[in-house]
Amino acid sequence: MPFAPGGEGFLGHNRDFREERLAMLDRFAASPEPVVRMRLPIPGFQAFVVNSPDTVQELLVEKAKSFDKSDMLRFTLRHLAGEGLFTSNGELWKRQRRLMAPLFAPKALDKYAEAMIASSRRVAARWADGQTLSLLHETTTLTMSIAGKTLFDADTFGEADEIGRALTVALEWTAWSAGRPLAMSHLMGRRVLRGLAPRAPGWARKPLADVIDRLQGPIVLFGERGRALAEAIELLDARVQRMIDDRRAALARGEAKEDLLSRLLDARDEDDGATMSDRQVRDEILTLFVAGHETTATGLAWTIYSLCKNPEVYAAVQREVDALEHDATTKDLGRLELCARVFKEALRLYPPVYIVGRDAQEPVTLGGYEIPPYSQVAYSAWALHRSPYHWPDPLRFDPDRFLPEREAKRHRYAWVPFGAGPRVCIGNHFAIMEAQLALAYMLRRARFDLLGDEEPDPSAATLRPRHGVQVKVRLRDALRAKVA
Ligand code: HEM
């Protein structure tokens, strides 16, 4: 199998990944190879990248059973997301997905619209004409408020900044620790112990199993970053535990609520009727809270940034939202199809989850090449979405790529910001509806003038705009009054 482009020097692609991640992914985008091999400094550690829609389909859909979520991802998210839906594997994942899927099915989404609109209204109500804003801050406050309300009926709005800061610290630690030699040697150690486990004498099996379990995440957190992570997790744990305690008390008083938190607390195992531990509920809550707001906030900020950079598209979207006689509701989603397309095009150019990894659990082939067990396989939505082999004029912002007739001609797995197959994002319809409603509300209320250019920052766990998209807000009522 050919090596991936780049990866010169002793540390190979490990250095590229840490020091020039997006430039490395641009080189992958320019490569016609469907699968490439990374050069890595640790003997015995093998990693591959699938680099075409066909091989992504093999990895995520056709051969999904041969792969688990990557140990590296689980390691970096251990403190934040534990064994939640995003990071868990096997039977636990299957059970939890079955339990949560109905809450995210398209027909269940209508009931979330009200919270999406109410939160948009509250965020926009704070804007003053002529004010300078970080759009990323606004979209984060917005999606955090929506996630809190729709998933847990909790009013996180007032706490947004404190919780937001703690999540940012935790997510930055995740991005920082991924691929570090310390994390890699940690996982290598775990793999060696797993290999030894079946041959260990009876008395040693339990302690060995405990050590293997502990090694799934960092054992100690050192340095300033480690201390900051520990503090952030402590704050998040306290908040979530309070939410769980309050809800248990409300359920005991017979005050039922139809949200995800009640459903998690109510859930019974099909076999033994056991309820979920507080720890499992906590992992699911933090997983959904993070996965449910961070990605959409980033995607929305990039969408408005892209509109500002493409005035003709901005004008067309403005006409679409102005054609509504009132603030958007779910009944108007069909009339907000350009809002959906600009969001999808922004997710193409700036996919918030831009690298996704798996670990092979058995020998398997991808693109005709043999992949040994225990090796890591990843795909990058950034590289795939910018590939000139699958997207004409790939760097141009063109929402017409998502017109149904053009989508029909494209490979189904050329656009994968939400992943694909059994582990596809459970919140993908939720996110698109949220984006349509929020965009419609924000663009009806205000006009945004960009104050500077942006670049993607790969140092956070999602691909945030480095400067937060600084804009000047012009309230449209004020503009209209001026013209009159
Ligand atoms: C623009 C917004 C979003 C993007 C780009 C996004 C992206 C992704 C991707 C790429 C995956 C698959 C990762 C993999 O295969 O390893 C995923 C999984 C997941 N997402 Fe999203 N997501 C978004 C919004 C949401 C929302 C709104 C929620 C919840 C309300 C959510 C919850 C989840 C969960 C729980 C998983 C794990 C699913 C599983 O493994 O069964 N996401 N997301």
Coordinates of C-alpha atoms and ligand atoms in Angstrom, one line a residue:
M1 CA 0.0 0.0 0.0
P2 CA 1.4 3.5 -0.8
F3 CA 2.5 5.7 2.0
A4 CA 0.4 8.9 2.6
P5 CA 2.0 12.0 1.1
G6 CA 4.3 13.9 3.6
G7 CA 5.4 12.3 6.9
E8 CA 9.1 13.1 6.4
G9 CA 11.5 12.9 9.4
F10 CA 11.8 10.7 12.4
L11 CA 8.3 11.3 13.8
G12 CA 6.6 10.8 10.4
H13 CA 2.9 11.7 10.1
N14 CA 2.8 12.1 13.9
R15 CA 4.6 15.4 13.5
D16 CA 2.5 16.5 10.5
F17 CA -0.7 15.7 12.5
R18 CA 0.4 17.8 15.4
E19 CA 2.1 20.7 13.7
E20 CA 0.3 21.2 10.4
R21 CA -2.8 19.1 10.5
L22 CA -4.9 20.8 7.9
A23 CA -2.0 21.1 5.5
M24 CA -1.5 17.3 5.9
L25 CA -5.1 16.7 5.1
D26 CA -4.9 19.0 2.1
R27 CA -2.2 16.7 0.8
F28 CA -4.5 13.7 1.3
A29 CA -7.2 15.6 -0.6
A30 CA -4.8 16.1 -3.5
S31 CA -3.9 12.4 -3.6
P32 CA -5.8 10.0 -5.9
E33 CA -5.1 7.0 -3.7
P34 CA -8.2 5.4 -2.1
V35 CA -6.2 4.1 0.9
V36 CA -2.9 5.2 2.2
R37 CA -0.6 4.2 5.1
M38 CA 0.8 6.6 7.7
R39 CA 4.5 6.7 8.7
L40 CA 4.6 6.4 12.5
P41 CA 7.5 6.4 14.9
I42 CA 6.2 3.6 17.2
P43 CA 7.0 0.1 16.1
G44 CA 3.9 -2.1 15.9
F45 CA 1.5 0.8 15.6
Q46 CA -0.1 0.8 12.2
A47 CA -2.5 3.5 10.9
F48 CA -4.3 3.9 7.5
V49 CA -6.5 6.5 6.0
V50 CA -9.3 5.8 3.6
N51 CA -9.4 8.5 1.1
S52 CA -12.3 7.9 -1.4
P53 CA -16.1 7.6 -1.1
D54 CA -15.8 3.9 -2.0
T55 CA -13.4 3.0 0.8
V56 CA -15.3 5.2 3.3
Q57 CA -18.4 3.1 2.4
E58 CA -16.4 -0.1 3.0
L59 CA -15.2 1.2 6.4
L60 CA -18.3 2.8 7.8
V61 CA -21.1 0.7 6.2
E62 CA -20.2 -2.6 4.5
K63 CA -17.5 -3.7 6.9
A64 CA -18.6 -1.7 9.9
K65 CA -18.7 -4.9 12.0
S66 CA -15.0 -5.4 11.7
F67 CA -14.3 -2.1 13.4
D68 CA -14.8 -0.5 16.8
K69 CA -14.5 3.2 17.8
S70 CA -10.9 3.9 18.1
D71 CA -9.0 3.4 21.4
M72 CA -7.4 6.8 20.8
L73 CA -10.7 8.6 20.6
R74 CA -11.9 6.7 23.7
F75 CA -8.7 7.6 25.5
T76 CA -9.0 11.3 24.7
L77 CA -12.7 11.5 25.6
R78 CA -12.5 9.2 28.6
H79 CA -13.0 11.9 31.2
L80 CA -15.6 13.8 29.4
A81 CA -17.8 11.2 27.6
G82 CA -16.8 7.9 29.3
E83 CA -19.0 5.1 27.9
G84 CA -21.6 7.4 26.3
L85 CA -23.1 6.7 22.9
F86 CA -20.3 8.4 20.9
T87 CA -17.5 6.4 22.5
S88 CA -19.0 3.1 23.6
N89 CA -18.8 -0.2 21.6
G90 CA -20.5 -3.6 21.3
E91 CA -23.7 -4.5 23.2
L92 CA -23.6 -1.4 25.5
W93 CA -23.7 0.8 22.4
K94 CA -26.4 -1.2 20.7
R95 CA -28.7 -1.1 23.7
Q96 CA -28.2 2.7 24.3
R97 CA -28.7 3.5 20.6
R98 CA -31.9 1.5 20.5
L99 CA -33.1 3.4 23.6
M100 CA -32.3 6.8 22.2
A101 CA -33.1 6.4 18.5
P102 CA -36.8 7.2 18.8
L103 CA -36.1 10.6 20.4
F104 CA -34.2 11.6 17.2
A105 CA -36.4 10.1 14.5
P106 CA -37.6 12.7 12.0
K107 CA -41.2 12.4 13.3
A108 CA -40.1 13.1 16.9
L109 CA -38.4 16.4 15.9
D110 CA -41.4 18.7 15.7
K111 CA -41.7 19.0 19.4
Y112 CA -38.1 20.5 19.6
A113 CA -38.9 23.3 17.2
E114 CA -40.5 25.5 19.8
A115 CA -37.3 25.4 22.0
M116 CA -35.2 26.1 18.9
I117 CA -37.2 29.2 18.0
A118 CA -37.5 30.4 21.6
S119 CA -33.7 30.1 22.1
S120 CA -33.0 31.9 18.8
R121 CA -35.3 34.7 20.0
R122 CA -33.6 35.1 23.4
V123 CA -30.1 35.2 21.9
A124 CA -31.0 37.7 19.2
A125 CA -32.9 39.9 21.7
R126 CA -29.6 40.8 23.3
W127 CA -28.1 42.3 20.2
A128 CA -27.9 46.0 19.8
D129 CA -27.7 47.8 16.5
G130 CA -24.0 48.5 15.5
Q131 CA -22.6 46.1 18.1
T132 CA -19.5 44.0 17.4
L133 CA -20.0 40.3 18.1
S134 CA -18.3 37.0 18.0
L135 CA -20.8 34.9 16.0
L136 CA -19.3 31.7 17.3
H137 CA -20.0 32.8 20.8
E138 CA -23.6 33.6 19.8
T139 CA -24.2 30.3 18.0
T140 CA -22.6 28.4 20.9
T141 CA -24.9 30.1 23.4
L142 CA -27.8 29.4 21.1
T143 CA -27.2 25.7 20.5
M144 CA -26.2 25.1 24.2
S145 CA -29.5 26.6 25.2
I146 CA -31.4 24.4 22.7
A147 CA -29.6 21.3 23.7
G148 CA -30.3 21.9 27.4
K149 CA -33.9 22.6 26.8
T150 CA -34.8 19.9 24.3
L151 CA -32.8 17.1 25.8
F152 CA -33.0 17.7 29.5
D153 CA -35.6 20.4 29.9
A154 CA -32.9 22.4 31.7
D155 CA -32.4 26.1 31.4
T156 CA -28.7 26.2 30.9
F157 CA -28.9 29.6 29.2
G158 CA -27.8 31.5 32.3
E159 CA -24.9 29.2 33.0
A160 CA -23.9 29.0 29.4
D161 CA -20.6 30.8 29.8
E162 CA -19.4 28.8 32.8
I163 CA -20.4 25.4 31.3
G164 CA -19.2 26.6 28.0
R165 CA -15.7 27.4 29.4
A166 CA -15.5 24.0 31.1
L167 CA -16.5 22.2 27.9
T168 CA -14.0 24.2 25.9
V169 CA -11.2 23.2 28.3
A170 CA -12.2 19.6 28.1
L171 CA -12.5 19.6 24.3
E172 CA -9.2 21.4 23.9
W173 CA -7.5 18.7 26.0
T174 CA -9.1 16.1 23.8
A175 CA -7.7 17.6 20.6
W176 CA -4.3 18.3 22.3
S177 CA -3.8 14.8 23.6
A178 CA -4.8 12.9 20.4
G179 CA -1.9 11.2 18.7
R180 CA 0.7 12.4 21.4
P181 CA 3.5 9.9 21.9
L182 CA 2.3 9.6 25.6
A183 CA -1.2 8.5 24.5
M184 CA 0.2 6.1 21.9
S185 CA 2.6 4.4 24.3
H186 CA -0.2 4.2 26.9
L187 CA -2.4 2.4 24.3
M188 CA 0.5 0.2 23.2
G189 CA 0.9 -0.9 26.9
R190 CA -2.8 -1.7 27.1
R191 CA -2.6 -3.7 24.0
V192 CA 0.4 -5.8 25.3
L193 CA -1.5 -6.5 28.5
R194 CA -4.6 -7.5 26.5
G195 CA -2.4 -9.9 24.6
L196 CA -1.1 -11.4 27.8
A197 CA -4.4 -11.6 29.6
P198 CA -5.6 -15.0 28.2
R199 CA -2.3 -16.6 29.4
A200 CA -2.3 -15.1 32.9
P201 CA -2.8 -17.4 35.9
G202 CA -6.2 -17.5 37.4
W203 CA -5.3 -15.2 40.5
A204 CA -3.9 -12.5 38.2
R205 CA -6.8 -12.2 35.8
K206 CA -9.0 -9.9 37.8
P207 CA -6.2 -7.4 38.8
L208 CA -5.0 -7.5 35.2
A209 CA -8.5 -6.9 33.8
D210 CA -8.8 -3.9 36.2
V211 CA -5.5 -2.4 35.0
I212 CA -6.5 -2.9 31.3
D213 CA -9.8 -1.2 32.1
R214 CA -8.0 1.7 33.8
L215 CA -5.7 2.1 30.8
Q216 CA -8.6 3.0 28.6
G217 CA -8.1 6.6 29.7
P218 CA -5.2 8.6 31.2
I219 CA -4.4 7.4 34.7
V220 CA -3.0 10.7 36.0
L221 CA -3.6 14.2 34.7
F222 CA -0.4 16.2 34.9
G223 CA 0.7 19.7 34.3
E224 CA -1.3 22.8 33.9
R225 CA -3.5 21.4 31.2
G226 CA -4.2 18.3 33.2
R227 CA -5.2 20.3 36.3
A228 CA -7.5 22.5 34.1
L229 CA -9.1 19.4 32.7
A230 CA -9.7 18.0 36.2
E231 CA -11.3 21.2 37.4
A232 CA -13.5 21.4 34.3
I233 CA -14.7 17.8 34.7
E234 CA -15.4 18.4 38.4
L235 CA -17.7 21.4 37.5
L236 CA -19.5 19.4 34.7
D237 CA -20.0 16.4 37.0
A238 CA -21.5 18.6 39.7
R239 CA -23.9 20.2 37.3
V240 CA -25.0 16.9 35.7
Q241 CA -25.4 15.2 39.1
R242 CA -27.6 18.1 40.2
M243 CA -29.7 17.6 37.1
I244 CA -30.0 13.9 37.8
D245 CA -30.9 14.4 41.5
D246 CA -33.5 17.0 40.7
R247 CA -35.1 14.8 38.0
R248 CA -35.1 11.7 40.2
A249 CA -36.9 13.8 42.9
A250 CA -39.4 15.1 40.4
L251 CA -40.1 11.6 39.0
A252 CA -40.6 10.4 42.6
R253 CA -43.2 13.1 43.0
G254 CA -44.9 11.8 39.9
E255 CA -43.9 14.8 37.8
A256 CA -43.1 13.0 34.5
K257 CA -41.3 14.8 31.7
E258 CA -41.1 13.6 28.1
D259 CA -37.4 14.3 27.6
L260 CA -34.3 12.3 27.2
L261 CA -33.2 12.6 30.8
S262 CA -36.5 11.0 32.0
R263 CA -36.2 8.3 29.4
L264 CA -32.6 7.5 30.5
L265 CA -33.6 7.3 34.2
D266 CA -36.7 5.2 33.4
A267 CA -34.9 2.8 31.1
R268 CA -34.9 -0.9 32.1
D269 CA -32.6 -3.6 30.8
E270 CA -34.6 -6.0 28.6
D271 CA -33.0 -9.0 30.2
D272 CA -32.7 -8.3 33.9
G273 CA -34.8 -5.1 34.4
A274 CA -31.8 -3.2 35.8
T275 CA -31.8 0.6 35.6
M276 CA -28.9 2.6 34.3
S277 CA -26.3 3.6 36.8
D278 CA -25.9 7.4 37.5
R279 CA -22.5 7.1 35.9
Q280 CA -24.0 5.8 32.6
V281 CA -26.7 8.5 32.7
R282 CA -24.0 11.1 33.3
D283 CA -21.9 9.8 30.3
E284 CA -24.9 9.9 28.0
I285 CA -25.9 13.4 29.1
L286 CA -22.5 14.9 28.7
T287 CA -22.1 13.1 25.3
L288 CA -25.3 14.4 24.0
F289 CA -24.8 17.9 25.5
V290 CA -21.3 18.2 23.8
A291 CA -22.2 16.4 20.6
G292 CA -25.5 18.2 20.4
H293 CA -24.3 21.7 20.6
E294 CA -20.6 22.2 19.8
T295 CA -20.8 20.8 16.2
T296 CA -23.9 22.7 15.2
A297 CA -22.6 26.0 16.7
T298 CA -19.4 25.6 14.7
G299 CA -21.4 24.7 11.5
L300 CA -23.7 27.7 12.0
A301 CA -20.8 30.2 12.5
W302 CA -19.1 28.9 9.3
T303 CA -22.4 29.1 7.4
I304 CA -22.9 32.8 8.2
Y305 CA -19.2 33.5 7.6
S306 CA -19.5 31.8 4.2
L307 CA -22.6 33.9 3.4
C308 CA -20.7 37.1 4.3
K309 CA -17.9 36.0 1.9
N310 CA -20.4 35.3 -0.9
P311 CA -22.8 38.3 -1.1
E312 CA -24.9 36.9 -3.9
V313 CA -25.7 33.8 -1.9
Y314 CA -26.3 35.9 1.1
A315 CA -28.8 38.0 -0.8
A316 CA -30.6 34.8 -2.1
V317 CA -30.9 33.4 1.5
Q318 CA -32.1 36.8 2.7
R319 CA -34.9 36.7 0.0
E320 CA -35.9 33.2 1.1
V321 CA -36.2 34.1 4.8
D322 CA -37.9 37.5 4.1
A323 CA -40.5 35.6 2.0
L324 CA -41.9 34.2 5.3
E325 CA -44.6 36.3 6.7
H326 CA -43.7 35.4 10.3
D327 CA -40.9 33.8 12.3
A328 CA -40.2 30.3 11.0
T329 CA -41.9 27.3 12.4
T330 CA -41.6 23.6 11.4
K331 CA -44.4 24.2 8.8
D332 CA -42.0 26.5 7.0
L333 CA -39.1 24.1 6.7
G334 CA -40.0 23.2 3.1
R335 CA -39.7 26.9 2.3
L336 CA -36.3 27.1 3.9
E337 CA -34.5 24.8 1.5
L338 CA -31.7 27.2 0.6
C339 CA -31.0 27.6 4.3
A340 CA -30.6 23.8 4.5
R341 CA -28.3 23.9 1.4
V342 CA -26.0 26.6 2.6
F343 CA -25.6 24.8 5.9
K344 CA -24.7 21.6 4.1
E345 CA -22.3 23.4 1.9
A346 CA -20.6 25.0 5.0
L347 CA -20.4 21.5 6.5
R348 CA -18.7 20.4 3.3
L349 CA -16.0 23.1 3.4
Y350 CA -15.6 23.2 7.2
P351 CA -16.8 19.8 8.6
P352 CA -16.9 20.3 12.4
V353 CA -15.9 16.6 12.9
Y354 CA -13.2 16.5 10.4
I355 CA -11.4 13.2 11.3
V356 CA -13.1 10.0 12.4
G357 CA -11.2 6.9 13.5
R358 CA -11.8 3.2 13.9
D359 CA -9.8 0.3 15.2
A360 CA -9.8 -3.0 13.1
Q361 CA -10.9 -5.9 15.3
E362 CA -10.0 -8.6 12.8
P363 CA -8.2 -9.0 9.5
V364 CA -10.1 -7.1 6.8
T365 CA -9.6 -5.6 3.4
L366 CA -10.2 -2.0 2.4
G367 CA -9.8 -0.9 -1.3
G368 CA -8.4 -4.4 -1.9
Y369 CA -5.5 -3.9 0.7
E370 CA -5.2 -6.1 3.8
I371 CA -5.6 -4.3 7.1
P372 CA -4.2 -6.1 10.1
P373 CA -6.2 -6.4 13.3
Y374 CA -5.6 -3.7 15.9
S375 CA -4.5 -1.2 13.3
Q376 CA -6.2 2.2 13.2
V377 CA -8.1 3.4 10.2
A378 CA -9.4 6.9 9.8
Y379 CA -11.2 9.1 7.2
S380 CA -11.1 12.8 7.0
A381 CA -14.2 14.7 5.9
W382 CA -12.0 17.7 5.3
A383 CA -9.9 15.8 2.8
L384 CA -12.8 14.0 1.1
H385 CA -14.9 17.1 0.8
R386 CA -12.0 19.1 -0.8
S387 CA -11.0 16.4 -3.2
P388 CA -10.9 17.5 -6.8
Y389 CA -11.6 13.9 -7.8
H390 CA -15.1 14.1 -6.3
W391 CA -16.0 17.8 -6.2
P392 CA -15.5 20.1 -9.2
D393 CA -13.9 23.4 -8.2
P394 CA -13.8 22.1 -4.6
L395 CA -12.9 25.3 -2.8
R396 CA -15.8 27.4 -4.2
F397 CA -18.8 27.9 -1.9
D398 CA -21.7 26.7 -4.0
P399 CA -24.9 25.6 -2.2
D400 CA -26.3 24.4 -5.6
R401 CA -24.2 21.3 -5.2
F402 CA -27.0 20.2 -2.8
L403 CA -29.8 20.5 -5.4
P404 CA -31.5 17.1 -5.5
E405 CA -30.6 16.5 -9.2
R406 CA -26.9 17.2 -8.5
E407 CA -26.9 15.2 -5.3
A408 CA -28.3 12.2 -7.2
K409 CA -25.3 12.2 -9.6
R410 CA -22.8 12.2 -6.8
H411 CA -21.4 9.2 -4.8
R412 CA -23.5 8.8 -1.7
Y413 CA -20.4 8.8 0.5
A414 CA -18.6 11.8 -1.0
W415 CA -20.3 14.1 1.6
V416 CA -20.0 12.6 5.1
P417 CA -20.0 15.3 7.8
F418 CA -22.3 13.2 9.9
G419 CA -20.5 9.9 9.2
A420 CA -22.4 7.0 7.8
G421 CA -23.6 3.4 8.5
P422 CA -24.6 2.1 11.9
R423 CA -22.6 4.8 13.8
V424 CA -24.0 7.7 11.7
C425 CA -24.8 10.8 13.8
I426 CA -28.0 10.2 15.7
G427 CA -28.6 14.0 15.7
N428 CA -28.2 14.7 11.9
H429 CA -31.9 15.6 11.2
F430 CA -32.0 17.5 14.5
A431 CA -29.0 19.6 13.5
I432 CA -30.3 20.4 10.0
M433 CA -33.7 21.5 11.3
E434 CA -32.0 23.5 14.1
A435 CA -29.8 25.2 11.5
Q436 CA -32.7 26.1 9.2
L437 CA -34.8 27.6 12.0
A438 CA -31.9 29.5 13.7
L439 CA -30.6 30.9 10.4
A440 CA -34.1 32.0 9.4
Y441 CA -34.6 33.7 12.7
M442 CA -31.1 35.4 12.9
L443 CA -31.1 36.6 9.3
R444 CA -34.6 38.0 9.5
R445 CA -33.6 39.9 12.6
A446 CA -30.1 41.2 11.7
R447 CA -27.6 41.8 9.0
F448 CA -24.0 40.7 9.7
D449 CA -21.0 42.5 8.3
L450 CA -17.8 40.6 8.6
L451 CA -14.9 42.4 10.3
G452 CA -12.1 40.1 9.3
D453 CA -11.1 36.9 7.6
E454 CA -11.2 33.5 9.3
E455 CA -9.2 30.4 9.3
P456 CA -10.1 27.0 10.8
D457 CA -8.5 26.1 14.1
P458 CA -7.8 22.4 14.4
S459 CA -6.6 22.7 18.0
A460 CA -10.1 22.3 19.4
A461 CA -12.0 19.1 19.1
T462 CA -14.3 20.5 16.4
L463 CA -13.0 22.7 13.5
R464 CA -13.8 26.1 15.0
P465 CA -13.2 29.4 13.2
R466 CA -10.0 30.7 15.0
H467 CA -11.2 34.3 15.6
G468 CA -14.8 33.4 16.4
V469 CA -16.2 35.2 13.2
Q470 CA -16.2 38.8 14.3
V471 CA -19.1 40.8 12.8
K472 CA -20.9 44.1 13.1
V473 CA -24.6 43.6 13.7
R474 CA -27.1 45.8 12.0
L475 CA -30.6 45.2 13.3
R476 CA -32.9 45.1 10.3
D477 CA -35.7 47.0 12.1
A478 CA -33.2 49.8 12.7
L479 CA -32.0 49.7 9.1
R480 CA -35.6 49.8 7.8
A481 CA -36.5 52.7 10.1
K482 CA -33.4 54.6 8.8
V483 CA -34.5 54.1 5.2
A484 CA -38.1 55.2 6.0
Ligands
HEM1 C1 -23.6 19.9 12.4 C2 -23.9 19.2 13.5 C3 -23.3 17.8 13.7 C4 -22.2 17.2 13.1 C5 -21.3 17.7 12.0 C6 -22.1 15.9 13.7 C7 -21.1 14.9 13.4 C8 -21.1 13.6 13.8 C9 -20.3 12.6 13.3 C10 -19.3 12.7 12.2 C11 -20.6 11.4 14.0 C12 -20.0 10.0 13.7 C13 -18.7 9.8 14.3 C14 -18.2 8.4 14.0 O1 -18.6 7.7 13.1 O2 -17.2 8.0 14.7 C15 -21.6 11.8 15.0 C16 -22.1 10.9 15.9 C17 -22.9 11.3 16.9 N1 -23.5 12.5 17.1 FE1 -23.4 14.1 15.8 N2 -23.0 15.7 14.7 C18 -23.8 16.9 14.7 C19 -24.9 17.1 15.5 C20 -25.3 16.3 16.5 C21 -26.5 16.6 17.3 C22 -27.4 17.8 17.2 C23 -26.5 15.6 18.3 C24 -27.5 15.3 19.4 C25 -28.5 16.1 19.7 C26 -25.5 14.6 18.0 C27 -25.2 13.5 18.7 C28 -24.3 12.5 18.2 C29 -24.1 11.2 18.9 C30 -24.8 10.8 20.2 C31 -23.3 10.5 18.1 C32 -22.8 9.1 18.3 C33 -23.8 8.1 17.6 C34 -23.4 6.6 17.7 O3 -22.2 6.3 17.7 O4 -24.3 5.8 17.8 N3 -24.8 15.1 16.9 N4 -21.9 13.1 14.9

